[in-house]
Amino acid sequence: MIVLDGASLTIEQLVAIADRGEPIALSAEARARVRAAREVVDRRARSDEPAYGINTGFGSFADVKIAPDALEALQLNLLRSHAAGVGDPLPARTVRATMALRANALAKGFSGIGLETLDALIALVNAGVHPRVPSRGSVGASGDLAPLAHLALVLVGEGEVEDDDQDSLSGAEALARAGLTPITLGPKEGLALINGTQPSTAVLALALAAAEQLARAADVAAALSIDALRGSIHPFEARIHDARPFAGQKTSAANIERLLRGSGINKSHEFCGKVQDAYSLRCAAQVQGAARDALRFIRETATIEANSATDNPMVFAEAGDIVSCGNFHGAPIAIAADLLAAAIVPLATISERRTDRLVDPSLSGLPAFLTREGGVNSGFMMAQVTAAAVASELKSLAHPAGVDTIPTSANKEDHVSMSMTAALKAERAVERAREVIAIEMLCACQAIDFLAPLATSPALARVHDLVRSRVPSLAADRAPAPDIVAITELIASSAVEDACGGLVK
């Protein structure tokens, strides 16, 4: 059980909620804050003083006063009208993360939502009810309005839900199956449910966790290739990186040096007279470390946003104030997501260069395309081409989304963040980069087979054995695609880094 208090949710806990179905609950302190803020909203709703979204319209209708007997309809119509998303639905894991993040933001006590409504949102998570949330439709302006509206509609018994078989259910049917009851929205509650950056934050946070995992796998792939290409261990000595003490660089160097330590292959060419290796080997720690440092900034941003209030207006219970503001703007998420998409590219491009060296006999000293009978067999010729194609696609994904802005809502929202677009692009970049790293591992393990009876290090031998448990050595041509998928799955499951034991994170 992960207790939400609005201040301490971690990326690791969010992944546990998204992927392992970890249940959530609300802390006692959070419950008290929510009650206090709700009392302020109820008082304002009964007064004649205008307050945005409580007794006024929304967006460019902010100056329209709403009659007391229409306040419930105001909130319900907000959800209905804003559920305008299109495109493929977000995966269930992303929806779970989104709901948990929204509950955590509401737990801060600045939204004015009713405790019963917040409890209903938490019950939705714990019952495994996953609203169908189209992935497109948000410009990251007043938060991710369209995705959150699709999600919130299920709470009132509308909208759609996808079950485990990908069948579509009505919100009412899904609630009934789970033994839950539709809620009735009070003043500001519809707005409290949709005013936030939680969908784009969820996409970013889950992509970040995968990117951090990939950075560790990239260190493993680099070490495998360096050993297979009979590169030097010396560029990874700690004293070199202490002289340029970027944290990410030091971490990658320490991982690669430890993974190469004890290699019989490395020992065999210790005094070969070769002066220095190509950049894709020698500079692996510098390049992969720079990506790690970018991921560190992204983690800080995602963690802050996961524990932030992104409502408008914000309710300050102690002062009894309701203040219009702009915390919903997705600029921090957009910039972090664009950085993630850009930072992941060097991991892939340097990996592809090592793969190219592995299959080129003039650079590797190994059989061409890592096959014994070249001509009859093409070996890993096309695997390298695939790595090059995906690396090229990643360069296009690195173009930032957040540099764009397009006015919406009759120019009331005249500067938008495009945070959801940036986050979805970053997620795709991580998935594609994983495939490039998998291809490098595929080729490096084949190259190590060719160097027998010389043996790699004990740590790398465990990785080699893991790969061989899913992908046999290539003796004659077969389709590489299933092998690439198998190694991609090993990377995504953390099996590769677990096989090494003790990687620095």
XYZ file of C-alpha atoms in Angstrom:
505
model
C 0.000 0.000 0.000
C 1.427 3.346 -1.069
C 0.104 6.203 1.060
C -0.370 9.468 -0.818
C 0.359 12.633 1.131
C 0.906 15.033 -1.767
C 4.585 15.457 -1.034
C 6.584 12.225 -1.060
C 5.564 10.119 -4.075
C 8.649 8.725 -5.826
C 9.197 7.612 -9.399
C 9.798 4.079 -8.112
C 6.454 4.079 -6.284
C 4.719 5.363 -9.400
C 6.206 2.510 -11.447
C 5.001 0.051 -8.784
C 1.475 1.470 -9.042
C 1.575 1.429 -12.851
C 3.159 -1.972 -13.441
C 2.538 -4.047 -10.331
C -0.890 -2.775 -9.356
C 0.291 -1.504 -5.997
C -2.795 -0.133 -4.167
C -2.921 3.442 -2.907
C -4.463 5.213 0.083
C -4.741 8.765 1.384
C -2.855 9.875 4.497
C -4.796 11.216 7.483
C -3.073 14.603 7.158
C -4.076 14.818 3.508
C -7.686 14.006 4.363
C -7.769 16.902 6.820
C -6.325 19.303 4.237
C -8.858 18.227 1.631
C -11.766 18.760 4.030
C -10.531 22.230 4.971
C -10.171 23.354 1.355
C -13.586 21.956 0.496
C -15.211 24.085 3.181
C -13.733 27.197 1.544
C -15.165 26.200 -1.842
C -18.604 25.462 -0.401
C -18.715 28.884 1.256
C -17.721 30.631 -1.956
C -20.270 28.661 -3.980
C -23.015 29.982 -1.688
C -21.848 33.588 -2.006
C -22.327 36.138 -4.774
C -18.594 36.768 -5.126
C -17.359 35.340 -8.459
C -14.731 32.606 -8.361
C -13.409 31.019 -11.536
C -14.836 27.589 -12.234
C -16.936 27.592 -9.076
C -19.720 29.959 -10.045
C -18.399 31.156 -13.428
C -17.875 29.559 -16.812
C -14.537 28.260 -18.059
C -11.842 29.587 -20.385
C -13.184 32.492 -22.424
C -16.509 32.057 -20.545
C -14.802 33.015 -17.273
C -16.854 36.220 -17.041
C -20.188 34.406 -17.304
C -21.897 34.122 -13.906
C -23.568 30.758 -13.267
C -26.811 30.488 -11.312
C -26.706 28.402 -8.092
C -29.128 25.811 -9.478
C -26.813 25.216 -12.483
C -23.552 24.586 -10.605
C -23.827 20.797 -10.785
C -24.579 20.930 -14.510
C -21.625 23.297 -14.956
C -19.182 20.704 -13.629
C -20.699 17.742 -15.463
C -20.813 19.654 -18.748
C -17.162 20.574 -18.259
C -16.213 16.894 -18.289
C -18.465 16.102 -21.218
C -17.369 19.007 -23.396
C -13.661 18.550 -22.686
C -13.599 14.823 -23.506
C -12.509 15.591 -27.085
C -9.442 13.359 -27.368
C -8.487 11.322 -30.427
C -5.936 8.676 -31.336
C -4.858 5.432 -29.745
C -5.699 5.139 -26.044
C -3.004 5.441 -23.428
C -1.849 2.057 -22.064
C -3.478 0.894 -18.833
C -0.201 1.385 -16.944
C -0.097 5.031 -17.995
C -3.725 5.532 -16.989
C -3.021 4.000 -13.571
C -0.045 6.301 -13.122
C -2.144 9.280 -14.215
C -4.878 8.520 -11.690
C -2.344 8.076 -8.894
C -0.626 11.341 -9.789
C -3.931 13.228 -9.887
C -4.926 11.770 -6.507
C -1.559 12.818 -5.092
C -1.970 16.369 -6.410
C -5.469 16.569 -4.941
C -4.083 15.284 -1.629
C -2.112 18.501 -1.248
C -5.359 20.260 -0.343
C -5.231 23.138 -2.821
C -7.971 21.987 -5.218
C -11.123 22.168 -3.118
C -12.329 18.758 -4.199
C -14.686 16.811 -1.961
C -13.174 13.981 0.024
C -15.792 11.569 -1.294
C -14.805 12.356 -4.874
C -11.116 11.885 -4.145
C -11.889 8.584 -2.417
C -13.828 7.526 -5.522
C -10.788 8.244 -7.709
C -8.572 6.174 -5.398
C -11.144 3.359 -5.426
C -10.999 3.380 -9.229
C -7.238 2.782 -9.108
C -7.492 0.041 -6.492
C -10.304 -1.735 -8.342
C -8.235 -1.856 -11.536
C -10.760 0.164 -13.525
C -8.845 1.854 -16.343
C -10.729 4.532 -18.279
C -10.147 4.672 -22.020
C -8.063 7.829 -22.437
C -7.209 8.918 -26.016
C -3.556 9.912 -26.245
C -4.029 13.024 -28.412
C -5.925 16.210 -27.647
C -3.839 18.049 -25.062
C -1.682 21.105 -25.727
C -0.502 21.180 -22.099
C -2.173 24.545 -21.473
C -4.688 24.422 -18.616
C -3.112 21.077 -17.937
C -4.020 17.995 -19.941
C -7.711 18.808 -20.082
C -8.947 16.337 -22.690
C -7.196 13.225 -21.339
C -8.258 13.986 -17.769
C -11.838 14.657 -18.868
C -12.035 11.207 -20.479
C -10.706 9.734 -17.258
C -13.023 11.712 -14.963
C -16.168 10.866 -16.946
C -15.952 7.292 -15.696
C -16.326 8.534 -12.117
C -19.779 9.898 -12.971
C -20.755 6.701 -14.802
C -20.040 7.955 -18.310
C -17.073 7.586 -20.656
C -15.482 4.290 -21.596
C -13.356 1.641 -19.901
C -11.204 -1.075 -21.458
C -11.213 -4.434 -19.702
C -8.366 -6.957 -19.649
C -9.472 -8.331 -23.040
C -9.355 -4.838 -24.602
C -13.132 -4.830 -24.860
C -14.859 -1.501 -24.374
C -17.350 -1.024 -21.535
C -19.416 1.988 -20.588
C -18.289 3.789 -17.470
C -21.512 2.821 -15.709
C -21.058 -0.876 -16.529
C -17.412 -0.849 -15.426
C -18.299 0.777 -12.100
C -21.079 -1.733 -11.505
C -18.757 -4.666 -12.220
C -16.265 -3.276 -9.708
C -18.952 -2.666 -7.080
C -18.490 1.107 -7.284
C -21.106 3.856 -7.456
C -21.080 6.911 -9.764
C -20.420 10.201 -8.008
C -22.335 13.467 -8.207
C -20.114 16.486 -8.758
C -20.244 19.468 -6.432
C -18.958 22.977 -7.173
C -15.422 23.035 -8.668
C -15.084 19.238 -8.587
C -15.120 18.731 -12.345
C -12.471 21.413 -12.690
C -10.428 19.871 -9.856
C -10.411 16.539 -11.678
C -9.108 17.864 -15.005
C -6.927 20.887 -14.233
C -3.463 19.345 -14.129
C -0.459 17.957 -15.970
C -0.814 14.407 -14.695
C -1.178 12.543 -18.047
C 1.943 14.139 -19.531
C 3.751 13.733 -16.208
C 2.792 10.049 -16.109
C 4.071 9.458 -19.644
C 7.296 11.324 -18.842
C 7.907 9.597 -15.502
C 7.430 6.107 -16.931
C 9.609 6.945 -19.942
C 12.251 8.301 -17.579
C 12.315 5.074 -15.555
C 12.754 3.122 -18.792
C 15.468 5.516 -19.978
C 17.426 5.144 -16.735
C 17.213 1.381 -17.136
C 18.372 1.729 -20.738
C 21.364 3.835 -19.697
C 22.536 0.964 -17.511
C 21.971 -1.520 -20.350
C 23.974 0.778 -22.642
C 26.954 0.494 -20.296
C 26.655 -3.294 -20.495
C 26.381 -3.240 -24.293
C 29.397 -0.948 -24.542
C 31.489 -3.239 -22.351
C 30.484 -6.280 -24.425
C 31.456 -4.523 -27.648
C 34.703 -3.109 -26.295
C 35.751 -6.580 -25.214
C 34.590 -8.177 -28.469
C 36.488 -5.534 -30.482
C 39.534 -6.029 -28.272
C 39.447 -2.454 -27.057
C 41.335 -1.094 -24.072
C 40.105 -1.005 -20.483
C 42.406 1.921 -19.617
C 40.163 4.784 -20.839
C 37.790 3.834 -18.023
C 40.259 4.203 -15.155
C 38.774 6.263 -12.327
C 41.638 8.781 -12.280
C 40.740 9.902 -15.808
C 37.154 10.649 -14.883
C 38.042 12.201 -11.544
C 39.822 14.843 -13.617
C 36.519 15.694 -15.358
C 34.074 14.863 -12.599
C 30.690 14.802 -14.296
C 28.637 12.417 -12.187
C 27.154 10.537 -15.146
C 30.522 10.114 -16.827
C 32.065 8.737 -13.630
C 29.178 6.305 -13.228
C 29.373 4.961 -16.781
C 33.159 4.656 -16.600
C 32.946 2.777 -13.298
C 30.386 0.372 -14.745
C 32.323 -0.330 -17.941
C 35.639 -0.744 -16.106
C 34.101 -3.169 -13.603
C 32.407 -5.172 -16.349
C 35.662 -5.532 -18.307
C 37.741 -6.432 -15.273
C 38.919 -10.052 -15.358
C 38.388 -10.557 -19.089
C 40.652 -13.118 -20.707
C 40.029 -11.422 -24.042
C 41.282 -8.128 -22.642
C 44.297 -9.820 -21.087
C 45.265 -11.368 -24.431
C 45.883 -7.993 -26.119
C 47.222 -6.058 -23.144
C 50.562 -5.409 -24.858
C 49.422 -5.354 -28.499
C 50.961 -1.922 -29.148
C 47.700 -0.324 -30.256
C 47.767 3.315 -29.144
C 44.088 4.165 -28.809
C 40.606 3.048 -29.804
C 37.942 4.775 -31.874
C 35.698 7.262 -30.146
C 32.708 4.914 -30.018
C 34.772 2.720 -27.670
C 37.114 5.155 -25.953
C 34.500 7.878 -25.345
C 31.627 5.614 -24.307
C 31.655 6.891 -20.727
C 31.708 10.521 -21.777
C 28.795 10.147 -24.184
C 26.668 7.804 -22.100
C 27.496 9.747 -18.965
C 26.202 12.968 -20.503
C 22.893 11.238 -21.163
C 22.832 10.098 -17.531
C 23.325 13.661 -16.307
C 20.405 14.827 -18.427
C 18.256 12.047 -16.968
C 19.152 13.269 -13.489
C 17.675 16.689 -14.247
C 14.576 15.069 -15.774
C 14.103 12.928 -12.645
C 14.227 16.030 -10.472
C 11.619 17.754 -12.645
C 9.304 14.736 -12.787
C 9.546 14.180 -9.025
C 8.725 17.812 -8.240
C 5.769 17.777 -10.627
C 4.494 14.482 -9.206
C 4.207 16.189 -5.822
C 2.877 19.552 -6.964
C -0.505 21.272 -7.017
C -1.411 22.117 -10.602
C -4.922 23.452 -10.069
C -6.586 26.676 -11.077
C -7.874 28.360 -9.063
C -5.956 27.294 -5.980
C -7.649 27.145 -2.588
C -5.706 28.329 0.460
C -7.730 27.018 3.358
C -5.960 28.826 6.205
C -6.530 32.248 4.628
C -9.854 31.310 3.090
C -8.570 32.526 -0.270
C -9.283 31.255 -3.779
C -6.677 32.550 -6.225
C -6.524 32.200 -10.009
C -3.058 31.160 -11.213
C -1.150 29.192 -13.842
C 0.394 26.139 -12.158
C -1.342 23.996 -14.756
C 1.042 25.160 -17.496
C 3.075 22.196 -18.729
C 6.297 24.045 -19.624
C 8.473 22.193 -17.065
C 7.237 18.829 -18.355
C 7.601 19.833 -22.003
C 11.201 20.961 -21.557
C 12.107 17.842 -19.567
C 10.423 15.547 -22.099
C 12.129 17.235 -25.026
C 15.439 16.846 -23.212
C 14.719 13.153 -22.663
C 14.066 12.603 -26.370
C 17.317 14.406 -27.222
C 19.419 12.826 -24.472
C 18.509 9.285 -25.478
C 19.791 9.780 -29.040
C 23.543 9.664 -28.231
C 23.027 6.348 -26.409
C 21.644 4.940 -29.650
C 23.961 6.630 -32.146
C 27.159 5.579 -30.355
C 25.724 2.076 -29.963
C 25.005 1.882 -33.693
C 28.612 2.920 -34.446
C 29.916 0.095 -32.271
C 27.564 -2.325 -34.036
C 28.926 -1.138 -37.369
C 32.475 -1.840 -36.205
C 31.478 -5.310 -35.054
C 30.169 -6.313 -38.506
C 32.960 -4.628 -40.526
C 35.932 -7.044 -40.840
C 38.350 -4.212 -41.644
C 37.584 -2.664 -38.240
C 36.913 -5.726 -36.105
C 39.270 -8.424 -37.363
C 36.237 -10.722 -37.154
C 34.377 -12.521 -39.960
C 32.394 -10.132 -42.130
C 28.912 -9.513 -40.726
C 29.728 -12.032 -38.007
C 29.050 -15.102 -40.130
C 31.463 -17.918 -41.016
C 30.222 -18.450 -44.577
C 29.834 -14.955 -45.956
C 28.160 -14.887 -49.341
C 25.950 -17.871 -48.756
C 25.024 -16.243 -45.459
C 24.550 -12.506 -44.845
C 24.816 -12.782 -41.072
C 23.999 -9.561 -39.234
C 24.227 -7.297 -42.290
C 20.622 -6.174 -42.028
C 20.603 -6.037 -38.238
C 23.118 -3.201 -38.504
C 20.988 -1.551 -41.194
C 18.003 -1.713 -38.844
C 20.079 -0.095 -36.086
C 21.027 2.675 -38.527
C 17.393 3.177 -39.584
C 16.161 3.426 -36.013
C 19.038 5.723 -35.018
C 18.054 8.007 -37.872
C 14.411 8.006 -36.729
C 15.567 8.972 -33.247
C 17.222 12.079 -34.647
C 13.854 13.245 -35.952
C 12.224 12.484 -32.599
C 14.798 14.731 -30.940
C 13.212 17.795 -32.538
C 11.576 19.574 -29.567
C 7.805 19.871 -29.305
C 7.884 22.520 -26.591
C 9.335 25.189 -28.872
C 5.937 25.304 -30.554
C 2.907 27.141 -29.227
C -0.521 27.589 -30.766
C -3.185 29.824 -29.209
C -6.400 28.113 -28.075
C -9.676 28.961 -26.324
C -10.333 32.236 -28.147
C -6.828 33.437 -27.263
C -7.435 33.104 -23.521
C -4.857 30.311 -23.612
C -2.455 32.245 -25.830
C 0.716 30.342 -24.891
C 0.673 26.569 -24.572
C 3.376 24.063 -23.678
C 2.757 21.003 -25.914
C 3.875 18.917 -22.926
C 1.801 15.864 -23.883
C 3.229 15.841 -27.406
C 6.738 16.108 -25.978
C 6.137 13.328 -23.457
C 4.653 10.928 -26.013
C 7.588 11.609 -28.312
C 10.065 10.933 -25.498
C 8.317 7.662 -24.683
C 8.622 6.573 -28.319
C 12.300 7.570 -28.398
C 13.119 5.359 -25.414
C 11.347 2.395 -26.995
C 13.237 2.830 -30.273
C 16.614 3.351 -28.574
C 16.142 0.101 -26.666
C 16.012 -1.710 -29.993
C 19.332 -0.205 -31.085
C 21.030 -1.309 -27.840
C 19.514 -4.788 -28.273
C 21.047 -5.071 -31.751
C 24.460 -4.130 -30.369
C 24.153 -6.839 -27.707
C 23.091 -9.354 -30.342
C 26.174 -8.636 -32.448
C 28.590 -8.333 -29.525
C 27.587 -11.726 -28.134
C 28.130 -13.290 -31.570
C 31.551 -11.629 -31.762
C 32.502 -13.008 -28.344
C 31.544 -16.483 -29.585
C 34.098 -16.069 -32.393
C 36.870 -15.208 -29.922
C 36.626 -18.532 -28.070
C 38.521 -20.135 -26.415
C 39.360 -16.682 -25.045
C 36.747 -15.805 -22.427
C 35.189 -12.507 -21.504
C 34.928 -11.296 -17.896
C 32.785 -13.204 -15.370
C 30.215 -10.376 -15.295
C 29.944 -10.159 -19.074
C 29.898 -13.945 -19.352
C 26.713 -13.938 -17.275
C 25.148 -11.452 -19.686
C 26.324 -13.554 -22.631
C 24.776 -16.652 -21.057
C 21.520 -14.777 -20.460
C 21.356 -13.730 -24.104
C 22.182 -17.254 -25.227
C 19.348 -18.595 -23.051
C 16.970 -16.758 -25.398
C 18.984 -16.357 -28.589
C 21.246 -19.145 -29.888
C 24.515 -18.325 -31.624
C 24.089 -17.702 -35.344
C 25.461 -20.630 -37.346
C 23.405 -20.115 -40.520
C 21.120 -17.315 -41.557
C 17.777 -16.911 -39.815
C 15.494 -13.922 -39.316
C 17.174 -11.626 -36.748
C 13.893 -9.846 -35.873
C 12.733 -12.343 -33.195
C 16.222 -12.304 -31.671
C 16.171 -8.504 -31.475
C 12.762 -8.629 -29.796
C 13.977 -11.230 -27.297
C 16.961 -9.101 -26.241
C 14.799 -5.987 -26.142
C 12.557 -7.806 -23.672
C 15.568 -8.800 -21.554
C 16.621 -5.149 -21.375
C 13.101 -3.935 -20.546
C 12.721 -6.493 -17.752
C 16.025 -5.443 -16.102
C 17.334 -8.994 -16.631
C 20.469 -7.710 -18.393
C 21.579 -5.427 -15.579
C 20.558 -8.000 -12.965
C 22.815 -10.571 -14.633
C 25.801 -8.259 -14.170
C 25.178 -7.649 -10.495
C 26.189 -4.449 -8.771
C 25.944 -1.874 -11.556
C 26.219 1.713 -10.371
C 22.915 3.470 -11.050
